[in-house]
Coordinates of C-alpha atoms in Angstrom, one line a residue:
Chain G
X193 CA 36.0 -21.9 123.4
X194 CA 32.5 -21.0 124.6
X195 CA 33.9 -19.6 128.0
X196 CA 35.5 -16.6 126.2
X197 CA 32.2 -15.1 125.5
X198 CA 31.4 -15.7 129.4
X199 CA 34.3 -14.0 130.7
X200 CA 32.6 -10.6 131.7
X201 CA 29.6 -12.6 133.3
X202 CA 32.1 -15.0 135.2
X203 CA 33.9 -11.9 136.6
X204 CA 30.5 -10.4 137.6
X205 CA 29.4 -13.5 139.2
X206 CA 32.6 -14.1 141.1
X207 CA 32.8 -10.3 142.3
X208 CA 29.2 -10.6 143.7
X209 CA 29.7 -14.0 145.3
X210 CA 32.6 -12.6 147.2
X211 CA 30.7 -9.4 148.1
X212 CA 28.0 -11.6 149.5
X213 CA 30.0 -13.7 151.7
X214 CA 31.6 -10.4 152.9
X215 CA 28.2 -8.9 153.3
X216 CA 27.0 -11.7 155.5
X217 CA 29.9 -11.9 157.7
X218 CA 29.7 -8.1 158.3
X219 CA 26.1 -8.3 159.0
X220 CA 26.8 -10.9 161.6
X221 CA 29.0 -8.6 163.3
X222 CA 26.5 -5.8 163.4
X223 CA 24.9 -4.9 166.8
X224 CA 21.5 -4.9 165.0
X225 CA 22.0 -8.5 163.5
X226 CA 18.2 -9.1 164.3
X227 CA 17.3 -6.6 161.6
X228 CA 19.7 -8.2 159.1
X229 CA 18.7 -11.9 159.2
X230 CA 17.0 -11.7 155.8
X231 CA 19.9 -10.1 154.3
X232 CA 22.3 -12.9 155.6
X233 CA 20.0 -15.5 154.4
X234 CA 19.8 -13.9 151.0
X235 CA 23.6 -13.5 150.9
X236 CA 24.2 -17.0 151.3
X237 CA 21.9 -18.2 148.6
X238 CA 23.3 -15.6 146.2
X239 CA 26.8 -16.4 146.8
X240 CA 26.1 -20.1 146.2
X241 CA 24.0 -19.2 143.0
X242 CA 26.9 -17.0 141.8
X243 CA 29.6 -19.3 142.3
X244 CA 27.7 -22.1 140.7
X245 CA 27.2 -20.0 137.8
X246 CA 30.5 -18.7 137.5
X247 CA 32.0 -22.4 137.7
X248 CA 29.4 -23.8 135.0
X249 CA 30.4 -21.0 132.6
X250 CA 34.1 -21.5 133.4
X251 CA 33.8 -25.1 132.1
X252 CA 32.1 -23.9 129.0
X253 CA 29.1 -25.6 130.1
X254 CA 26.2 -26.1 127.6
X255 CA 23.6 -25.7 130.2
X256 CA 25.5 -22.5 131.9
X257 CA 22.6 -20.1 130.8
X258 CA 20.0 -21.9 132.7
X259 CA 22.0 -21.2 136.0
X260 CA 22.5 -17.5 134.8
X261 CA 18.9 -17.2 134.4
X262 CA 18.2 -18.5 138.0
X263 CA 21.2 -16.4 139.4
X264 CA 19.8 -13.3 137.9
X265 CA 16.6 -13.9 139.9
X266 CA 18.4 -14.4 143.3
X267 CA 20.7 -11.4 142.7
X268 CA 17.9 -9.0 142.2
X269 CA 16.0 -10.1 145.3
X270 CA 19.4 -9.9 147.3
X271 CA 20.1 -6.5 145.9
X272 CA 16.5 -5.2 147.0
X273 CA 17.2 -6.3 150.5
X274 CA 20.6 -5.1 150.7
X275 CA 19.3 -1.7 149.3
X276 CA 16.9 -1.4 152.2
X277 CA 20.0 -1.6 154.7
X278 CA 22.2 0.6 152.4
X279 CA 19.6 3.4 152.9
X280 CA 20.3 3.1 156.7
X281 CA 24.1 3.5 156.3
X282 CA 25.4 -0.2 155.9
X283 CA 28.2 0.4 153.7
X284 CA 28.8 -3.6 153.2
X285 CA 25.1 -3.9 151.9
X286 CA 25.6 -0.8 149.6
X287 CA 28.6 -2.5 148.0
X288 CA 26.8 -5.9 148.1
X289 CA 23.7 -4.4 146.3
X290 CA 25.8 -2.8 143.7
X291 CA 27.6 -6.0 142.8
X292 CA 24.3 -7.9 142.8
X293 CA 22.7 -5.6 140.4
X294 CA 25.8 -5.7 138.1
X295 CA 25.7 -9.5 138.2
X296 CA 22.1 -9.8 137.4
X297 CA 22.5 -7.2 134.5
X298 CA 25.3 -9.6 133.1
X299 CA 23.5 -12.7 133.6
X300 CA 20.4 -11.1 131.9
X301 CA 22.5 -10.1 128.9
X302 CA 24.0 -13.4 128.7
X303 CA 20.5 -15.1 128.7
X304 CA 19.1 -12.7 126.4
X305 CA 21.7 -13.1 123.8
X306 CA 21.7 -16.8 123.9
X307 CA 18.1 -17.9 124.8
Chain N
X137 CA 11.7 -25.4 158.1
X138 CA 11.5 -25.8 154.4
X139 CA 14.5 -28.1 154.1
X140 CA 12.7 -31.0 155.7
X141 CA 10.4 -31.3 152.6
X142 CA 13.6 -31.1 150.5
X143 CA 15.6 -34.0 152.3
X144 CA 14.9 -36.9 149.8
X145 CA 15.8 -34.5 147.0
X146 CA 18.9 -33.2 148.6
X147 CA 20.1 -37.0 149.1
X148 CA 19.4 -37.8 145.5
X149 CA 21.5 -34.7 144.5
X150 CA 24.4 -35.4 146.7
X151 CA 24.4 -39.3 145.5
X152 CA 24.5 -38.0 142.0
X153 CA 27.0 -35.3 142.3
X154 CA 29.4 -37.9 144.0
X155 CA 28.8 -40.6 141.3
X156 CA 29.5 -37.8 138.8
X157 CA 32.9 -36.9 140.3
X158 CA 33.5 -40.8 140.5
X159 CA 32.5 -41.4 136.9
X160 CA 34.6 -38.6 135.5
X161 CA 37.6 -39.8 137.5
X162 CA 37.1 -43.4 136.2
X163 CA 36.6 -42.1 132.6
X164 CA 39.8 -40.5 132.8
X165 CA 41.4 -43.7 133.8
X166 CA 40.1 -45.7 130.8
X167 CA 42.2 -46.7 127.8
X168 CA 39.6 -45.3 125.4
X169 CA 39.4 -41.8 127.2
X170 CA 39.0 -40.3 123.7
X171 CA 35.4 -42.0 123.5
X172 CA 34.6 -40.6 126.8
X173 CA 35.4 -36.9 126.8
X174 CA 31.7 -35.8 126.5
X175 CA 30.7 -38.1 129.3
X176 CA 33.7 -36.4 131.4
X177 CA 32.5 -33.0 130.6
X178 CA 28.9 -33.7 131.4
X179 CA 30.0 -35.4 134.7
X180 CA 31.8 -32.2 135.7
X181 CA 28.8 -30.1 134.8
X182 CA 26.2 -32.2 136.4
X183 CA 28.4 -32.7 139.7
X184 CA 28.4 -28.7 139.9
X185 CA 24.6 -28.5 139.2
X186 CA 23.7 -31.1 141.8
X187 CA 26.0 -29.6 144.5
X188 CA 24.6 -26.3 144.2
X189 CA 21.1 -27.5 144.1
X190 CA 21.6 -29.6 147.2
X191 CA 23.3 -26.7 149.0
X192 CA 20.5 -24.2 148.1
X193 CA 18.0 -26.6 149.2
X194 CA 20.1 -27.4 152.5
X195 CA 19.9 -23.7 153.2
X196 CA 16.1 -23.7 152.8
X197 CA 16.6 -21.1 149.9
X198 CA 13.4 -19.6 148.5
X199 CA 15.0 -20.1 145.0
X200 CA 16.2 -23.6 145.4
X201 CA 13.5 -24.9 143.1
X202 CA 14.9 -22.7 140.0
X203 CA 18.1 -24.6 140.6
X204 CA 16.4 -27.9 140.9
X205 CA 14.8 -27.2 137.5
X206 CA 17.9 -26.5 135.8
X207 CA 19.7 -29.4 137.6
X208 CA 17.0 -31.9 136.2
X209 CA 17.8 -30.8 132.8
X210 CA 21.6 -31.4 133.1
X211 CA 21.0 -34.6 134.8
X212 CA 18.9 -36.0 132.0
X213 CA 21.5 -35.0 129.5
X214 CA 24.3 -36.7 131.7
X215 CA 22.1 -39.7 131.9
X216 CA 21.5 -40.1 128.3
X217 CA 25.4 -39.8 127.6
X218 CA 26.3 -42.2 130.4
X219 CA 23.6 -44.9 129.3
X220 CA 25.6 -45.1 126.0
X221 CA 28.5 -46.2 127.6
X222 CA 26.9 -48.3 130.0
X223 CA 25.6 -50.3 126.9
X224 CA 29.1 -51.1 126.3
X225 CA 30.1 -52.3 129.6
X226 CA 31.3 -49.2 131.5
X227 CA 30.1 -50.0 135.2
X228 CA 30.8 -46.4 136.5
X229 CA 28.8 -45.0 133.7
X230 CA 25.9 -47.5 134.5
X231 CA 26.1 -46.4 138.1
X232 CA 26.1 -42.9 137.3
X233 CA 23.4 -42.9 134.8
X234 CA 20.9 -44.4 137.6
X235 CA 22.0 -41.9 140.0
X236 CA 21.3 -39.0 137.4
X237 CA 17.8 -40.3 136.5
X238 CA 17.0 -40.8 140.2
X239 CA 18.1 -37.1 140.8
X240 CA 16.3 -35.9 137.7
X241 CA 13.0 -37.6 139.1
X242 CA 13.4 -36.2 142.6
X243 CA 14.1 -32.6 141.0
X244 CA 11.1 -32.9 138.8
X245 CA 8.9 -34.0 141.6
X246 CA 9.9 -31.0 143.8
X247 CA 9.4 -28.5 141.1
X248 CA 6.2 -30.0 140.1
X249 CA 4.7 -30.1 143.6
X250 CA 6.0 -26.4 144.4
X251 CA 6.0 -24.8 141.2
Chain M
X118 CA 39.7 -46.6 142.6
X119 CA 40.5 -44.4 145.5
X120 CA 37.4 -43.2 146.1
X121 CA 35.9 -46.3 147.5
X122 CA 38.1 -46.2 150.6
X123 CA 36.7 -42.7 151.0
X124 CA 33.2 -43.4 150.7
X125 CA 32.1 -43.4 154.7
X126 CA 34.2 -40.2 155.2
X127 CA 32.4 -38.7 152.0
X128 CA 29.0 -39.6 153.6
X129 CA 29.9 -38.0 156.8
X130 CA 31.1 -34.9 155.2
X131 CA 28.0 -34.5 153.1
X132 CA 25.7 -35.1 156.2
X133 CA 27.7 -32.6 158.1
X134 CA 27.6 -30.0 155.4
X135 CA 23.9 -30.4 155.1
X136 CA 23.4 -30.1 158.9
X137 CA 25.7 -27.1 159.1
X138 CA 23.6 -25.2 156.3
X139 CA 20.2 -26.2 158.1
X140 CA 21.7 -25.0 161.4
X141 CA 22.6 -21.9 160.1
X142 CA 19.1 -21.0 158.7
X143 CA 17.6 -22.2 161.8
X144 CA 19.6 -19.9 163.9
X145 CA 18.8 -17.2 161.6
X146 CA 15.2 -17.7 162.4
X147 CA 15.6 -17.9 166.3
X148 CA 14.5 -15.0 168.3
X149 CA 18.0 -15.0 170.0
X150 CA 19.8 -14.6 166.9
X151 CA 22.3 -12.2 168.6
X152 CA 23.5 -15.1 170.8
X153 CA 23.9 -17.2 167.7
X154 CA 26.1 -15.3 165.4
X155 CA 29.4 -17.3 166.2
X156 CA 27.4 -20.3 165.6
X157 CA 26.2 -19.2 161.9
X158 CA 29.5 -18.0 161.1
X159 CA 31.3 -21.5 161.9
X160 CA 28.3 -23.3 160.3
X161 CA 29.0 -21.5 157.1
X162 CA 32.7 -22.0 157.3
X163 CA 32.3 -25.9 158.3
X164 CA 29.8 -26.4 155.5
X165 CA 32.2 -25.2 152.8
X166 CA 35.2 -27.2 154.4
X167 CA 32.9 -30.3 154.3
X168 CA 31.5 -30.0 150.8
X169 CA 35.2 -29.2 149.4
X170 CA 36.5 -32.3 151.3
X171 CA 33.7 -34.4 150.0
X172 CA 34.1 -33.3 146.6
X173 CA 38.0 -33.7 146.5
X174 CA 37.5 -37.3 147.9
X175 CA 34.7 -38.0 145.3
X176 CA 37.2 -37.1 142.7
X177 CA 39.7 -39.5 144.2
X178 CA 41.9 -36.6 144.6
X179 CA 45.3 -37.2 145.6
X180 CA 45.6 -34.2 147.8
X181 CA 42.1 -35.0 149.5
X182 CA 43.5 -35.8 152.8
X183 CA 45.1 -32.3 153.0
X184 CA 41.4 -31.1 153.0
X185 CA 40.3 -33.6 155.4
X186 CA 42.7 -32.7 158.0
X187 CA 41.8 -29.1 157.6
X188 CA 38.1 -29.9 157.7
X189 CA 38.5 -31.9 161.0
X190 CA 39.7 -28.7 162.6
X191 CA 36.8 -26.9 161.7
X192 CA 34.2 -29.5 162.5
X193 CA 35.6 -29.7 166.1
X194 CA 35.5 -26.0 166.5
X195 CA 32.0 -25.9 165.0
X196 CA 30.8 -28.7 167.3
X197 CA 32.1 -27.0 170.3
X198 CA 30.1 -24.0 169.6
X199 CA 26.9 -25.8 168.6
X200 CA 27.1 -27.9 172.0
X201 CA 27.0 -24.7 174.2
X202 CA 23.5 -23.8 172.2
X203 CA 22.5 -27.6 172.4
X204 CA 22.9 -27.4 176.2
X205 CA 20.3 -24.5 176.1
X206 CA 17.8 -26.6 174.3
X207 CA 18.4 -25.8 170.6
X208 CA 17.7 -28.9 168.7
X209 CA 19.3 -27.9 165.4
X210 CA 22.6 -27.1 167.3
X211 CA 22.5 -30.6 168.8
X212 CA 21.9 -32.4 165.5
X213 CA 24.5 -30.1 163.9
X214 CA 27.0 -30.8 166.8
X215 CA 26.6 -34.6 166.3
X216 CA 27.2 -34.4 162.6
X217 CA 30.3 -32.3 163.2
X218 CA 31.6 -34.8 165.7
X219 CA 31.1 -37.6 163.4
X220 CA 32.6 -35.9 160.5
X221 CA 35.8 -34.9 162.4
X222 CA 36.3 -38.5 163.6
X223 CA 36.0 -39.8 160.1
X224 CA 38.3 -37.2 158.6
X225 CA 40.9 -38.0 161.5
X226 CA 40.6 -41.6 160.7
X227 CA 41.2 -41.0 157.1
X228 CA 44.4 -38.8 157.8
X229 CA 45.5 -41.2 160.4
X230 CA 45.5 -44.2 158.1
X231 CA 47.0 -42.4 155.1
X232 CA 49.2 -39.7 156.6
Chain T
X278 CA 37.2 -7.1 158.6
X279 CA 39.8 -10.0 158.0
X280 CA 38.8 -10.5 154.5
X281 CA 40.4 -7.1 153.3
X282 CA 43.7 -8.4 153.9
X283 CA 42.8 -11.7 152.0
X284 CA 41.8 -9.7 148.7
X285 CA 44.7 -10.2 146.7
X286 CA 44.8 -13.9 147.6
X287 CA 41.1 -14.3 146.9
X288 CA 41.5 -12.6 143.5
X289 CA 44.5 -15.1 142.6
X290 CA 42.4 -18.2 143.8
X291 CA 39.3 -17.3 141.6
X292 CA 41.6 -16.6 138.7
X293 CA 43.2 -19.8 139.2
X294 CA 39.9 -21.9 139.5
X295 CA 38.5 -20.3 136.3
X296 CA 41.7 -21.0 134.4
X297 CA 41.8 -24.6 135.7
X298 CA 38.1 -25.2 134.7
X299 CA 38.9 -23.6 131.2
X300 CA 42.0 -25.9 131.0
X301 CA 40.1 -29.0 131.8
X302 CA 37.6 -28.2 129.2
X303 CA 39.9 -27.2 126.6
X304 CA 42.2 -30.6 127.2
X305 CA 38.9 -32.5 126.8
X306 CA 38.7 -31.0 123.2
X307 CA 42.3 -32.1 122.3
X308 CA 42.9 -34.7 119.7
X309 CA 45.6 -36.0 122.2
X310 CA 43.5 -36.1 125.2
X311 CA 45.0 -39.5 126.2
X312 CA 48.3 -37.6 127.0
X313 CA 46.2 -34.9 129.3
X314 CA 44.5 -37.2 131.5
X315 CA 46.6 -36.1 134.5
X316 CA 46.4 -32.6 133.6
X317 CA 42.4 -32.8 133.5
X318 CA 42.5 -34.5 136.8
X319 CA 44.6 -31.9 138.6
X320 CA 42.6 -29.1 137.0
X321 CA 39.6 -30.6 138.6
X322 CA 41.1 -30.8 141.9
X323 CA 43.0 -27.6 141.9
X324 CA 39.8 -25.8 140.8
X325 CA 38.0 -27.1 143.8
X326 CA 40.8 -26.3 146.2
X327 CA 41.0 -22.6 144.7
X328 CA 37.1 -22.2 145.0
X329 CA 37.0 -23.4 148.6
X330 CA 39.9 -21.2 149.9
X331 CA 38.6 -18.2 147.9
X332 CA 35.1 -18.8 149.7
X333 CA 36.5 -19.4 153.1
X334 CA 38.7 -16.2 152.9
X335 CA 35.6 -14.4 151.6
X336 CA 33.9 -15.4 154.6
X337 CA 36.7 -13.9 156.7
X338 CA 36.9 -17.4 157.9
X339 CA 39.3 -18.0 161.0
X340 CA 40.6 -21.3 159.5
X341 CA 40.9 -20.0 156.0
X342 CA 44.7 -20.3 156.1
X343 CA 44.6 -24.0 156.7
X344 CA 43.0 -24.2 153.4
X345 CA 45.5 -21.9 151.7
X346 CA 48.2 -24.0 152.8
X347 CA 46.7 -27.0 150.9
X348 CA 45.5 -25.1 148.2
X349 CA 49.2 -24.0 147.6
X350 CA 50.2 -27.7 147.5
X351 CA 47.7 -28.6 144.8
X352 CA 48.4 -25.5 142.7
X353 CA 52.1 -26.3 142.6
X354 CA 51.5 -29.9 141.6
X355 CA 48.9 -28.8 138.9
X356 CA 51.5 -26.1 137.6
X357 CA 54.3 -28.8 137.0
X358 CA 51.9 -30.8 135.1
X359 CA 50.5 -28.0 133.1
X360 CA 54.0 -26.8 132.4
X361 CA 55.0 -30.0 130.9
X362 CA 52.2 -29.6 128.2
X363 CA 52.8 -25.8 127.7
X364 CA 56.4 -26.8 126.8
X365 CA 54.7 -28.6 123.8
X366 CA 52.6 -25.6 122.8
X367 CA 49.5 -26.0 124.7
X368 CA 48.5 -22.3 125.2
X369 CA 45.6 -23.2 127.9
X370 CA 48.3 -25.2 129.7
X371 CA 50.5 -22.4 129.8
X372 CA 48.0 -19.9 130.9
X373 CA 46.7 -22.2 133.7
X374 CA 50.4 -22.9 134.9
X375 CA 50.9 -19.3 135.4
X376 CA 47.6 -18.8 137.3
X377 CA 48.5 -21.8 139.4
X378 CA 52.1 -20.6 140.1
X379 CA 50.6 -17.0 141.1
X380 CA 47.9 -18.6 143.3
X381 CA 50.6 -20.8 145.2
X382 CA 52.6 -17.8 145.6
X383 CA 49.8 -15.6 147.1
X384 CA 48.6 -18.6 149.3
X385 CA 52.2 -19.2 150.5
X386 CA 52.3 -15.5 151.5
X387 CA 49.2 -15.5 153.4
X388 CA 50.1 -18.5 155.4
X389 CA 53.7 -17.3 156.0
X390 CA 52.5 -13.8 157.3
X391 CA 49.9 -15.4 159.5
X392 CA 51.0 -18.7 160.6

């Protein structure tokens, strides 16, 4: 089954998706929410991209890697934004940025191996 | 707002996603299910791709078009498979194939205009 | 097929889900985003609930109505919140509130008929 | 943040969702697919229910437990079906049944504690 070779990448996507949802909710509860609107927006997009990629890989889908490729792009943009706020002490942004970087790396590895 | 220019494509994706879920369920209820396993598998993948694309466009997501591009690929493969069974009288496969072709066309139009 | 009797409710759910995603993005772009954080949060939850309900109905799922019931609850809470901001001139909140009310009504009708 | 108390349940839902997608794909590749159609159908429904519940919990959603309650019901029905095939040597059904039982238990625990 194809999905076995996807397992590490699925796990990274689901971890990243969950951290993105957490980060968005946490940002909405911050006093300085006005500074965090791009972060919230990217968290929403990144969560959707990660869930969809994980799900297609979970199905052993023959087109899953097209989605992993797109997912890596979004993860990197989201990580960059989160890292800005992490530098100003936002813990949820730091945790989210790390999950995004890890997920991007796993998605790149998948598409590199199989492209 | 970006999502306004996405509306026709969102509608095509959601129509296609729903028809794919219908088609998979209908295939599972056919006597000749053994002939339809690839159709069911592609229906599942296509539904996920369409929902994710619609959702990212609904968010006005800056990376939505990467997903539309991948979605168009899956829709075309699913349409091809459904058309084989449509030719043998499967109504749900015919309806699904039409929705997949329409969705692929809208997704291609989006990415062509905006790439 | 079960999903035929679900079609109106599926349409209402998908319309509501899309409007919720639009509303969340539009709120994030408002100057007064700090006033809209609960609206954004409920939009996110409502979108997920509506997509999941539409998808389970699209599958002709035997447990879809359990999700419709939960979906109606979220839609009503989201509608209430959106209506507050609609009263202060937020068009996206007004459109979203209408879609939420419509969806709640269709979900209630489904569960009433079938419970 | 609410989602911290949800973490074990989120993990169980995501594990179960992934195993359901795996099981559906594996069933579609079995020679005796005609015996497995109800299993495939329930796997699809259960995966959707688990992803939606995990996602709403990940958002710290105030209505997440309504979905956990519905999710537990679906997980139990899916587990029952998978157990029948596990008894006849289907490994993917056995693994899926275990994930469904675990997820149902975590969802019941969440709703019991918080209802």
